[in-house]
Coordinates of N, CA and C in Angstrom, one line a residue:
X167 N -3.9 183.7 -24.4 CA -3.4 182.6 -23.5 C -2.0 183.0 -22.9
X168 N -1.9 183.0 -21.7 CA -0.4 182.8 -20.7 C 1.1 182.1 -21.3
X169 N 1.6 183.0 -21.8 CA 2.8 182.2 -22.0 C 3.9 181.9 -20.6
X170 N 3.2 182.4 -19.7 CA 3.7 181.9 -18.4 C 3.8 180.2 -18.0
X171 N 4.8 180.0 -18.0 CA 4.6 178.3 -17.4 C 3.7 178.2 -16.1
X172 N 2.8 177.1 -16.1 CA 2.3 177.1 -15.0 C 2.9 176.5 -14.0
X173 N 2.6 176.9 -12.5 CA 3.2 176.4 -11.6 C 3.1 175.4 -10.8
X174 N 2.0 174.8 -11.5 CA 1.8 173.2 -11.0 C 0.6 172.8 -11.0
X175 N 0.1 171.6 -10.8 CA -1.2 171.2 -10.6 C -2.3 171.4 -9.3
X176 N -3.2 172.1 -9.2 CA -3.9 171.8 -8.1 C -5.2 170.9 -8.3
X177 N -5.6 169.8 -7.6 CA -6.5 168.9 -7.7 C -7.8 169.2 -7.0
X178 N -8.5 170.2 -7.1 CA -9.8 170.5 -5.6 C -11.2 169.2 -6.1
X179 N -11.1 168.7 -4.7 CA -12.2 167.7 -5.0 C -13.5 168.0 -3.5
X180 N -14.5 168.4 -4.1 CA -15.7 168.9 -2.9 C -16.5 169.0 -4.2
X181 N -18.2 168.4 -3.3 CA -19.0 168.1 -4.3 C -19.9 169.5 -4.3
X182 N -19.5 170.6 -3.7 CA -20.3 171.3 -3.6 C -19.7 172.4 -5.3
X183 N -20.5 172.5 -6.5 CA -20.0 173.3 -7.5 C -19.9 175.0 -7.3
X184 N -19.9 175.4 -6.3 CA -19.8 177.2 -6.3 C -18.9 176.8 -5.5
X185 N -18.1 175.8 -4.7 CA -16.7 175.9 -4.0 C -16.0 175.8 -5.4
X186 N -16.0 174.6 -6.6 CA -15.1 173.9 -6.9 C -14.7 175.2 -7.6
X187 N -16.1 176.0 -8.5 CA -16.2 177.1 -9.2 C -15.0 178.0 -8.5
X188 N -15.5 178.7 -7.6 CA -14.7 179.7 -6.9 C -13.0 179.5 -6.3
X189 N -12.8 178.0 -6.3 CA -11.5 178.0 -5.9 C -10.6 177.9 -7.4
X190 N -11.4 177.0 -8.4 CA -10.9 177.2 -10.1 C -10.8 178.8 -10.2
X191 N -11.4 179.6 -10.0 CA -11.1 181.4 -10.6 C -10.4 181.7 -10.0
X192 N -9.7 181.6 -8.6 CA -8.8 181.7 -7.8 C -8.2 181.2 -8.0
X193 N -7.9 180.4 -8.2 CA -5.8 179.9 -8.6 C -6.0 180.2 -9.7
X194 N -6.3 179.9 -10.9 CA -6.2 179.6 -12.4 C -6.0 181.2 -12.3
X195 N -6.2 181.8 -11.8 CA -5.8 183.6 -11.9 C -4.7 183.7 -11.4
X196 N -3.8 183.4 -10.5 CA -2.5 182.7 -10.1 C -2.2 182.2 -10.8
X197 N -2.5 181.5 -11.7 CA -1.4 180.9 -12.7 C -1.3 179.2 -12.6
X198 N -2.4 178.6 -11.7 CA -1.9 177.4 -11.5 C -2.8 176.6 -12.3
X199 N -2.6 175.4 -12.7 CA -3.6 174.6 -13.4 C -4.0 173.8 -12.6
X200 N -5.8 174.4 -13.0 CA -6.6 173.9 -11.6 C -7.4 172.5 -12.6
X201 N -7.5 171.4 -11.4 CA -8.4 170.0 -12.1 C -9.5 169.8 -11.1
X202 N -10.7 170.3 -11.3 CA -12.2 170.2 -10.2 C -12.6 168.7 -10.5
X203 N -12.7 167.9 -9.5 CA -13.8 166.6 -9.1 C -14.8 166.8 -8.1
X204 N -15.9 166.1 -8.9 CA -17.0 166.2 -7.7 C -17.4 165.4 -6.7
X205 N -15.8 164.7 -6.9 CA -16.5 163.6 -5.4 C -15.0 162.7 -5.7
X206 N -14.8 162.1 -4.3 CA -13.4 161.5 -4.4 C -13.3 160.2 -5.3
X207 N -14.3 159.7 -5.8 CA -13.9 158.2 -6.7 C -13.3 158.5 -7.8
X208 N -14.2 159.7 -8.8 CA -14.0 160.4 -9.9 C -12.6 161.1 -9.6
X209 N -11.9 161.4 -8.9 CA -10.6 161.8 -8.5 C -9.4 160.7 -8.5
X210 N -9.7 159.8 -7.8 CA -9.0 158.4 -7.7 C -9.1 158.0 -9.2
X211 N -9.7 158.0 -10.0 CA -10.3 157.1 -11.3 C -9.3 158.1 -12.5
X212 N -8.9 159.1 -11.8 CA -8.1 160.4 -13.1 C -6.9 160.4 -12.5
X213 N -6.4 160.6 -11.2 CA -5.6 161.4 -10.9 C -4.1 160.3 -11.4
X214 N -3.4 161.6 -12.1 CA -1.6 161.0 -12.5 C -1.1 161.1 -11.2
X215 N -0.3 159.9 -10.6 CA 0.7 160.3 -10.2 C 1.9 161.0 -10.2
X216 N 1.9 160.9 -11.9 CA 3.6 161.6 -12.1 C 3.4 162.9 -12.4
X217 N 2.4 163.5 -12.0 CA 2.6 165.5 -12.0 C 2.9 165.7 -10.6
X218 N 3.4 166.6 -10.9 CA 3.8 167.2 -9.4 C 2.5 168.5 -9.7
X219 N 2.0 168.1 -8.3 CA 0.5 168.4 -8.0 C 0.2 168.7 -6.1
X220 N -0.7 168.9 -6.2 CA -1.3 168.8 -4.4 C -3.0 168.8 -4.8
X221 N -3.4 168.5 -3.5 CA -4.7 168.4 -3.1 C -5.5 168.8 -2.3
X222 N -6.6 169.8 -2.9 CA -7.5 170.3 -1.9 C -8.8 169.4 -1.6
X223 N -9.0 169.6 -0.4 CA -10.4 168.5 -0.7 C -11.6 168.7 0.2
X224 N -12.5 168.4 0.5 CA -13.4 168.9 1.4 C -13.4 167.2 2.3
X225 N -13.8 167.7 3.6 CA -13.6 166.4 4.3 C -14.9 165.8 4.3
X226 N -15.9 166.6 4.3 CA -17.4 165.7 4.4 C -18.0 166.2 3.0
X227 N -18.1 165.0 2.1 CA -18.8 165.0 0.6 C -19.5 163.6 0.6
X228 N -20.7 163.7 0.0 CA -20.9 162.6 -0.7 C -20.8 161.3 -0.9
X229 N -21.1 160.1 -0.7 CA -19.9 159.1 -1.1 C -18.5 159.1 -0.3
X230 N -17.1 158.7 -0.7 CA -16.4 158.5 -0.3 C -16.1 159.9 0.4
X231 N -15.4 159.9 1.7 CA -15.1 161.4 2.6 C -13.9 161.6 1.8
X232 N -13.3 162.9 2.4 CA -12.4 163.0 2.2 C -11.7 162.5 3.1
X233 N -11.7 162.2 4.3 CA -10.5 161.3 5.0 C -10.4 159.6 4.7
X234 N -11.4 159.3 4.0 CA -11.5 157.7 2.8 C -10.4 157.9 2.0
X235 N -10.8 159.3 0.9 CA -9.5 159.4 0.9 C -8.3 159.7 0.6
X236 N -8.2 160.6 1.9 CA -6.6 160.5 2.2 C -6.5 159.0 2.1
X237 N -6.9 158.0 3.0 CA -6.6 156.6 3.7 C -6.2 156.1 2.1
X238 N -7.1 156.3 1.4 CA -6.9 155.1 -0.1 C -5.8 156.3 -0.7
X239 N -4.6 157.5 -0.7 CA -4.2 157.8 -1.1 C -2.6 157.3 -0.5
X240 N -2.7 156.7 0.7 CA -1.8 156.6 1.7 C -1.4 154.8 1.2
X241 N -3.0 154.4 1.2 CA -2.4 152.6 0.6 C -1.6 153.1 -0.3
X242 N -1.4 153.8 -1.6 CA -1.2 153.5 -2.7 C 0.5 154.5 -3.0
X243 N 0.6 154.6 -1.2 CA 2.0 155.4 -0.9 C 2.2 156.8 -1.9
X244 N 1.0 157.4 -2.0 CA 1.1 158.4 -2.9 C 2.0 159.6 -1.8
X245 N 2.8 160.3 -2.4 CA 3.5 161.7 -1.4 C 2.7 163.1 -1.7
X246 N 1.2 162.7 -2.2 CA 0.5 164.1 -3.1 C 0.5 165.2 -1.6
X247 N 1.0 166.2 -1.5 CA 0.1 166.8 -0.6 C -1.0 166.7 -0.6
X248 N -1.4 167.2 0.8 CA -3.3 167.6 1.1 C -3.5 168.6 2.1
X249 N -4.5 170.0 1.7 CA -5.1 170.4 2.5 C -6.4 170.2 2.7
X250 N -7.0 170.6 3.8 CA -8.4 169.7 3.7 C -9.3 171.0 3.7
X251 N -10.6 171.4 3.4 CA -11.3 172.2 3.7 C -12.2 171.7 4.7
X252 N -12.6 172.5 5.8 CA -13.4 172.4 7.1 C -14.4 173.0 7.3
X253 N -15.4 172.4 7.9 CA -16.5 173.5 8.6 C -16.2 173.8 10.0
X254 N -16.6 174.8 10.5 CA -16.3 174.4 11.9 C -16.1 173.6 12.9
X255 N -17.0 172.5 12.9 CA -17.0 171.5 13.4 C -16.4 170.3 13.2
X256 N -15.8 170.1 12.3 CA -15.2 169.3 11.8 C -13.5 169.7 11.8
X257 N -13.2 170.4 12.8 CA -11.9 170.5 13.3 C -11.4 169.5 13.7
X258 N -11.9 169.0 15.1 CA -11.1 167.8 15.4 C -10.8 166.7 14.3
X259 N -11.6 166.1 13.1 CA -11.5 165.5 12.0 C -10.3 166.2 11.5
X260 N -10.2 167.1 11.3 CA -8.5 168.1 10.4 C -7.9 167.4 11.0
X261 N -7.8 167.7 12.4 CA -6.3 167.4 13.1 C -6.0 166.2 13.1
X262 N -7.1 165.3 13.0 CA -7.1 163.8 12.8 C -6.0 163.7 11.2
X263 N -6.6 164.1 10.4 CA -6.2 164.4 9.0 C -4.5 164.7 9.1
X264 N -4.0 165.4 10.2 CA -2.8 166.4 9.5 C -2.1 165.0 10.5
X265 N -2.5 164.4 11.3 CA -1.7 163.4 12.2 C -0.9 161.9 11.1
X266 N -1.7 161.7 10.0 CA -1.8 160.7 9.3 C -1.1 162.0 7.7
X267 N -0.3 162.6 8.0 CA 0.5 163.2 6.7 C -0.1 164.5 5.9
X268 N -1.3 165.3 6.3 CA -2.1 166.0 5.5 C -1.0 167.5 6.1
X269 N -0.8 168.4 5.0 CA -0.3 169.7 5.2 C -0.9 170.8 6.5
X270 N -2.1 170.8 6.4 CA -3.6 171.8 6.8 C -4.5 171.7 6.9
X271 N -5.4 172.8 7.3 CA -7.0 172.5 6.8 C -7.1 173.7 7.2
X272 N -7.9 173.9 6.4 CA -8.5 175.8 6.3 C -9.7 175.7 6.5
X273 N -10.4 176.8 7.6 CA -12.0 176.4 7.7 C -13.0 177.5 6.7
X274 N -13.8 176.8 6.6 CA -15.0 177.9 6.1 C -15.4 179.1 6.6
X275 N -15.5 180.6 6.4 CA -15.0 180.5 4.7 C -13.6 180.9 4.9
X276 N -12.9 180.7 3.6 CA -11.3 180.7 3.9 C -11.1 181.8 3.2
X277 N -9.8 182.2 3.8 CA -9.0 183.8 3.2 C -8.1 183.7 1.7
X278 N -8.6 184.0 0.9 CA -7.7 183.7 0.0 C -6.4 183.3 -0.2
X279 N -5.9 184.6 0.3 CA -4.4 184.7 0.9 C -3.6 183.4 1.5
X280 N -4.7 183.1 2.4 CA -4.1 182.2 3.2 C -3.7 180.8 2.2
X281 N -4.8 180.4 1.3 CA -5.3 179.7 0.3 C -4.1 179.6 -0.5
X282 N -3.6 180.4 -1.0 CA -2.8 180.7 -2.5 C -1.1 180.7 -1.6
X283 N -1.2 180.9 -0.4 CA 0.3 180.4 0.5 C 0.3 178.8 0.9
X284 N -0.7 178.1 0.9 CA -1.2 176.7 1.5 C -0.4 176.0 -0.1
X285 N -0.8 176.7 -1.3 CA -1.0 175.7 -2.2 C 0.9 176.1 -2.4
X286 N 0.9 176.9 -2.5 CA 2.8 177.3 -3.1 C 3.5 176.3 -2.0
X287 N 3.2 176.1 -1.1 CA 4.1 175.4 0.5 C 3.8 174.1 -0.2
X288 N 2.7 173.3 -0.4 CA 2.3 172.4 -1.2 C 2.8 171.7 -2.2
X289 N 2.8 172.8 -3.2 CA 4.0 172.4 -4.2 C 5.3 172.3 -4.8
X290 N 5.6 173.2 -3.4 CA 7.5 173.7 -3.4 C 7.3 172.0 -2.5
X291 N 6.3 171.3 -1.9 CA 6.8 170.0 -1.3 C 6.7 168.9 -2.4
X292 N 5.9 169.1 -3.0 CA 5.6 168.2 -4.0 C 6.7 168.0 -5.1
X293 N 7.4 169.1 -5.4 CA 8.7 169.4 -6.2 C 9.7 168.7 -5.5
X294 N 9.8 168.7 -4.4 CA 10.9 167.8 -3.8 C 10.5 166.3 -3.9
X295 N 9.3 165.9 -3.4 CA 9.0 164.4 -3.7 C 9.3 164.1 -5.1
X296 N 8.9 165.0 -5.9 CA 8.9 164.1 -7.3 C 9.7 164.1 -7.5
X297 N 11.0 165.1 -7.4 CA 12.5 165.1 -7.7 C 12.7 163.7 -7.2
X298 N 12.9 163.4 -5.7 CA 13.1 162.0 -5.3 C 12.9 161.1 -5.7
X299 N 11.9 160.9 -6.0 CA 10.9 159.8 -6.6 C 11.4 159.5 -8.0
X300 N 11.9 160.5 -8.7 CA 12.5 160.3 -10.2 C 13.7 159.5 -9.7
X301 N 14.5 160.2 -8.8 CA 15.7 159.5 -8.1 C 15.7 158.2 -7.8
X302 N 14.6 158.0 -7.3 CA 15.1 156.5 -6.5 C 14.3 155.7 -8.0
X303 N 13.8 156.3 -8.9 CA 13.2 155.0 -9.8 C 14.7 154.7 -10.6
X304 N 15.2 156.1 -10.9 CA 16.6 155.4 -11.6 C 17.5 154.6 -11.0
X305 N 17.6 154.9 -9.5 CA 18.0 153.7 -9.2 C 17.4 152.7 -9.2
X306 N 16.2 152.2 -9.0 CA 15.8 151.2 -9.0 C 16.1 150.2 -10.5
X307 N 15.5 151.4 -11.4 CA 16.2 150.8 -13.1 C 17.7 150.2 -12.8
X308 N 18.7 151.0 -12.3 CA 20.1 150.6 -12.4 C 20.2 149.4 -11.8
X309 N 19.5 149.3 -10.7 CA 19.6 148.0 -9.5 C 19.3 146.4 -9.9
X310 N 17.8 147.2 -11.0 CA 16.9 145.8 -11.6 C 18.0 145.1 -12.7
X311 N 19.0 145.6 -12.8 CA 20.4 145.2 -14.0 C 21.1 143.8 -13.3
X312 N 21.0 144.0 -12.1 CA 21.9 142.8 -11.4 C 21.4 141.7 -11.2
X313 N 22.7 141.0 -11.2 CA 21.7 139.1 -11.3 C 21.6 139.1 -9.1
X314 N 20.9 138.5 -9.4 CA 21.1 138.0 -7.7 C 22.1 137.8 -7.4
X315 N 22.9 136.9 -7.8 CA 24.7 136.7 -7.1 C 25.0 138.6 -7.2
X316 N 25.4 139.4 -8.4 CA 26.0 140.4 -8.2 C 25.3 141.4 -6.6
X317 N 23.5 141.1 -6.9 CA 22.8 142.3 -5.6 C 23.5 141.1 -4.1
X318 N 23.7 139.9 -4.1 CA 24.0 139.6 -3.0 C 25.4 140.2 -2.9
X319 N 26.3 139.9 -3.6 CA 27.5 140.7 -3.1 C 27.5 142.2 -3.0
X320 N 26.6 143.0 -3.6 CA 26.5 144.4 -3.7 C 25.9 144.5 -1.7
X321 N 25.4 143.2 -1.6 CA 24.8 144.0 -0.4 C 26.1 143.9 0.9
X322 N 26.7 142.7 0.5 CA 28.1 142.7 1.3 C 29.0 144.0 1.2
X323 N 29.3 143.9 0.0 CA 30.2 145.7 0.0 C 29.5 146.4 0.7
X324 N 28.1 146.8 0.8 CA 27.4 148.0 1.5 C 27.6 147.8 2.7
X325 N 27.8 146.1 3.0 CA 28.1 146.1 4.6 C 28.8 146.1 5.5
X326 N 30.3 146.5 4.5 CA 31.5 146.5 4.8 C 32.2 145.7 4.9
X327 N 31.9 144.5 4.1 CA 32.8 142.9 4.0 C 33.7 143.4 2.8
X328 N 35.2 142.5 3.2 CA 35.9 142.9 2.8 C 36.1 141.7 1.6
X329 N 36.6 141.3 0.2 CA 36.6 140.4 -0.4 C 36.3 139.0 0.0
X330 N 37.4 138.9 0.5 CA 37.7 137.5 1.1 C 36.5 137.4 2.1
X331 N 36.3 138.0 3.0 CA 34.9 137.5 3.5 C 33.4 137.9 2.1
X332 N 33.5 138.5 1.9 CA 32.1 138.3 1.0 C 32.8 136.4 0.1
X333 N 33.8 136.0 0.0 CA 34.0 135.1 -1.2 C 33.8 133.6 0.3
X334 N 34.2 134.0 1.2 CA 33.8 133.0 2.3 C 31.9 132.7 2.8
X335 N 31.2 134.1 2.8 CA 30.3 134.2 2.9 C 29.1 133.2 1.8
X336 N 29.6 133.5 0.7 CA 28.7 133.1 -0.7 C 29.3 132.0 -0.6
X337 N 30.7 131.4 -0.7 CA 31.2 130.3 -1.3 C 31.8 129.9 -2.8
X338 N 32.5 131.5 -2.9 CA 33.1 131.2 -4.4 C 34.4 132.1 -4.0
X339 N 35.3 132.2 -5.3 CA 36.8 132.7 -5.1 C 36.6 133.7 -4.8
X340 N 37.5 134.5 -4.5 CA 38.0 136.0 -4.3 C 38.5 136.5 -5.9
X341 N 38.3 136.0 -6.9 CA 38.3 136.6 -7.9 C 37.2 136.4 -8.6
X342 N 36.2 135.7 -8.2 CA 35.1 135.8 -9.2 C 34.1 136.9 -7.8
X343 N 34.4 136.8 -6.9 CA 34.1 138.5 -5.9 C 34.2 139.6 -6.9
X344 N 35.6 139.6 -7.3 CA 36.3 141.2 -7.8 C 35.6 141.0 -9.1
X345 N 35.4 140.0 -10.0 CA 34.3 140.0 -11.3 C 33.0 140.3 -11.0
X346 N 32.4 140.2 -9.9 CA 31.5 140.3 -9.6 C 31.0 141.9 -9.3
X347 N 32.2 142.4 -8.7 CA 32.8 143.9 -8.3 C 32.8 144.6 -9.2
X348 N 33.4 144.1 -10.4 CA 33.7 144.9 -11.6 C 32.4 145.1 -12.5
X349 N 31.4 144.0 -12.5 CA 30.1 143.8 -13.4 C 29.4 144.9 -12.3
X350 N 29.3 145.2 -11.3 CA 28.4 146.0 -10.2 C 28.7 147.3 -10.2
X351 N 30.5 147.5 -10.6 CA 30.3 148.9 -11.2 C 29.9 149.7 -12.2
X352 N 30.3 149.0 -13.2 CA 29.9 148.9 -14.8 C 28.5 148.9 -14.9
X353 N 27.5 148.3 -14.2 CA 25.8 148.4 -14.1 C 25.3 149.7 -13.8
X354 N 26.5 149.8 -13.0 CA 26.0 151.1 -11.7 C 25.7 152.2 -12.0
X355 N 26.8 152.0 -13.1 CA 27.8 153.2 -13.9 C 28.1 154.2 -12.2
X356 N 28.8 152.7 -11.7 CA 29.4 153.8 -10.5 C 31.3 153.9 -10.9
X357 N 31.8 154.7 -10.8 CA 33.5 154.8 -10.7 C 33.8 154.7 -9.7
X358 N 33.5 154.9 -8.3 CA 33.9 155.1 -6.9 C 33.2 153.7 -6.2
X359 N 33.4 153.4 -4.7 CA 32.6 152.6 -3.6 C 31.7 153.8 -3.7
X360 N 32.3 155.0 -3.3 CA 31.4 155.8 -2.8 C 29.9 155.9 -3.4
X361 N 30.7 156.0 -5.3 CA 28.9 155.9 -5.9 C 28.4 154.9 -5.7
X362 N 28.8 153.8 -5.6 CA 28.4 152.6 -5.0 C 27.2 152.7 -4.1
X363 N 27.8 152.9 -3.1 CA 26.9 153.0 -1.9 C 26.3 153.9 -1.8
X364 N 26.1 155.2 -2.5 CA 25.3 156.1 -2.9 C 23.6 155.7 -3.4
X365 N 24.4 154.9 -4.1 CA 22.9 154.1 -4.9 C 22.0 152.7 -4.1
X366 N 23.0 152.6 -3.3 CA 22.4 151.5 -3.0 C 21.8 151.7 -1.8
X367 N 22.4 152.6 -0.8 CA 22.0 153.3 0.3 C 20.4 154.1 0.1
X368 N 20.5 154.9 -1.3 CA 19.2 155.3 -1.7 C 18.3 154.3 -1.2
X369 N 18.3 153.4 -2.6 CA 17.6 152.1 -2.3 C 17.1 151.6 -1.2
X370 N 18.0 151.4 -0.4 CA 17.5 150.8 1.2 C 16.8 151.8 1.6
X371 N 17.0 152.9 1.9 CA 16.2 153.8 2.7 C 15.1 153.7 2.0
X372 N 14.7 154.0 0.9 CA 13.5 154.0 0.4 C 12.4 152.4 1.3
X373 N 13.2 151.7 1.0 CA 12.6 150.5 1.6 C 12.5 150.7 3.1

């Protein structure tokens, strides 16, 4: 057995078994940890969100396509990569595919080479999302600490109200503001405005 760490997940989902076969001996000889489904429900029905992973898939299988889905992978705001496998004809479908967030699509039969660069671009993206994604949950955890009066005035500081207007704004003193100020950093575990609005800025953008 490999005492090499592996380099991430690849998901190949095509119902045909001498693809799923042959793309498993190919990576998994690369080093990656390969997961075969034979059809996209049984894929949906397993797949973790929290590995940092990507997705190969064939676009015409069985039952649900693969551009079904991408679509049901997009409700569920997943950032999984995808390359798609193609037959010839089913090009214009790729391009359809890469318009709506998909990395590629490699046609039949594909170059290895090309294959084993698709999936490393894939998961050096995936690495970034999930970094983020850890990101913004911790803020989220830090955020879900605040009572509603503190997130309403947290959203004034963000907006550049200065005490006295955020305490005009709400309807309470300019000292139960700066208590208010003081409970929002202490949650935040911010020392600065700056971390302040670091976190909270996250936040918004995510939204």
């Amino acid at each position: 057995m490999s005492l090499i760490p592996k380099k991430g997940t690849v998901y190949v989902v095509d119902d045909d078994e001498a693809v799923r076969d042959s793309l498993q001996w190919l990576l998994e000889g690369k080093d990656y940890r390969v997961k075969c489904f034979d059809s996209a429900e049984s894929f949906l029905s397993r797949f973790d969100p929290r590995e940092v992973a990507c997705l190969i898939a064939d676009i015409r299988m069985d039952g649900m396509s693969g551009l079904e889905l991408q679509d049901r992978l997009l409700e569920r705001k997943s950032p999984l990569p995808i390359v798609f496998i193609t037959g010839h004809g089913d090009v214009p479908m790729a391009v359809n595919t890469m318009k709506k967030g998909a990395m590629d699509f490699i046609e039949k039969p594909f170059k290895e080479e090309e294959l084993v660069s698709l999936v490393e671009r894939m998961l050096d993206q995936a690495r970034v999302a999930f970094s983020q994604h850890q990101e913004q949950a911790s803020r989220d955890a830090l955020l879900s600490r605040l009572t509603t009066r503190e997130a309403q005035v947290l959203e004034r500081i963000v907006a550049g109200r200065l005490n006295k207007q955020i305490a005009d704004d709400l309807g309470i003193s300019i000292k139960t503001v700066e208590a208010h100020r003081a409970n929002i950093m202490e949650k935040l575990n911010a020392n600065t405005v700056a971390d302040l609005l670091k976190i909270a800025l996250g936040a918004s953008q995510k939204a």
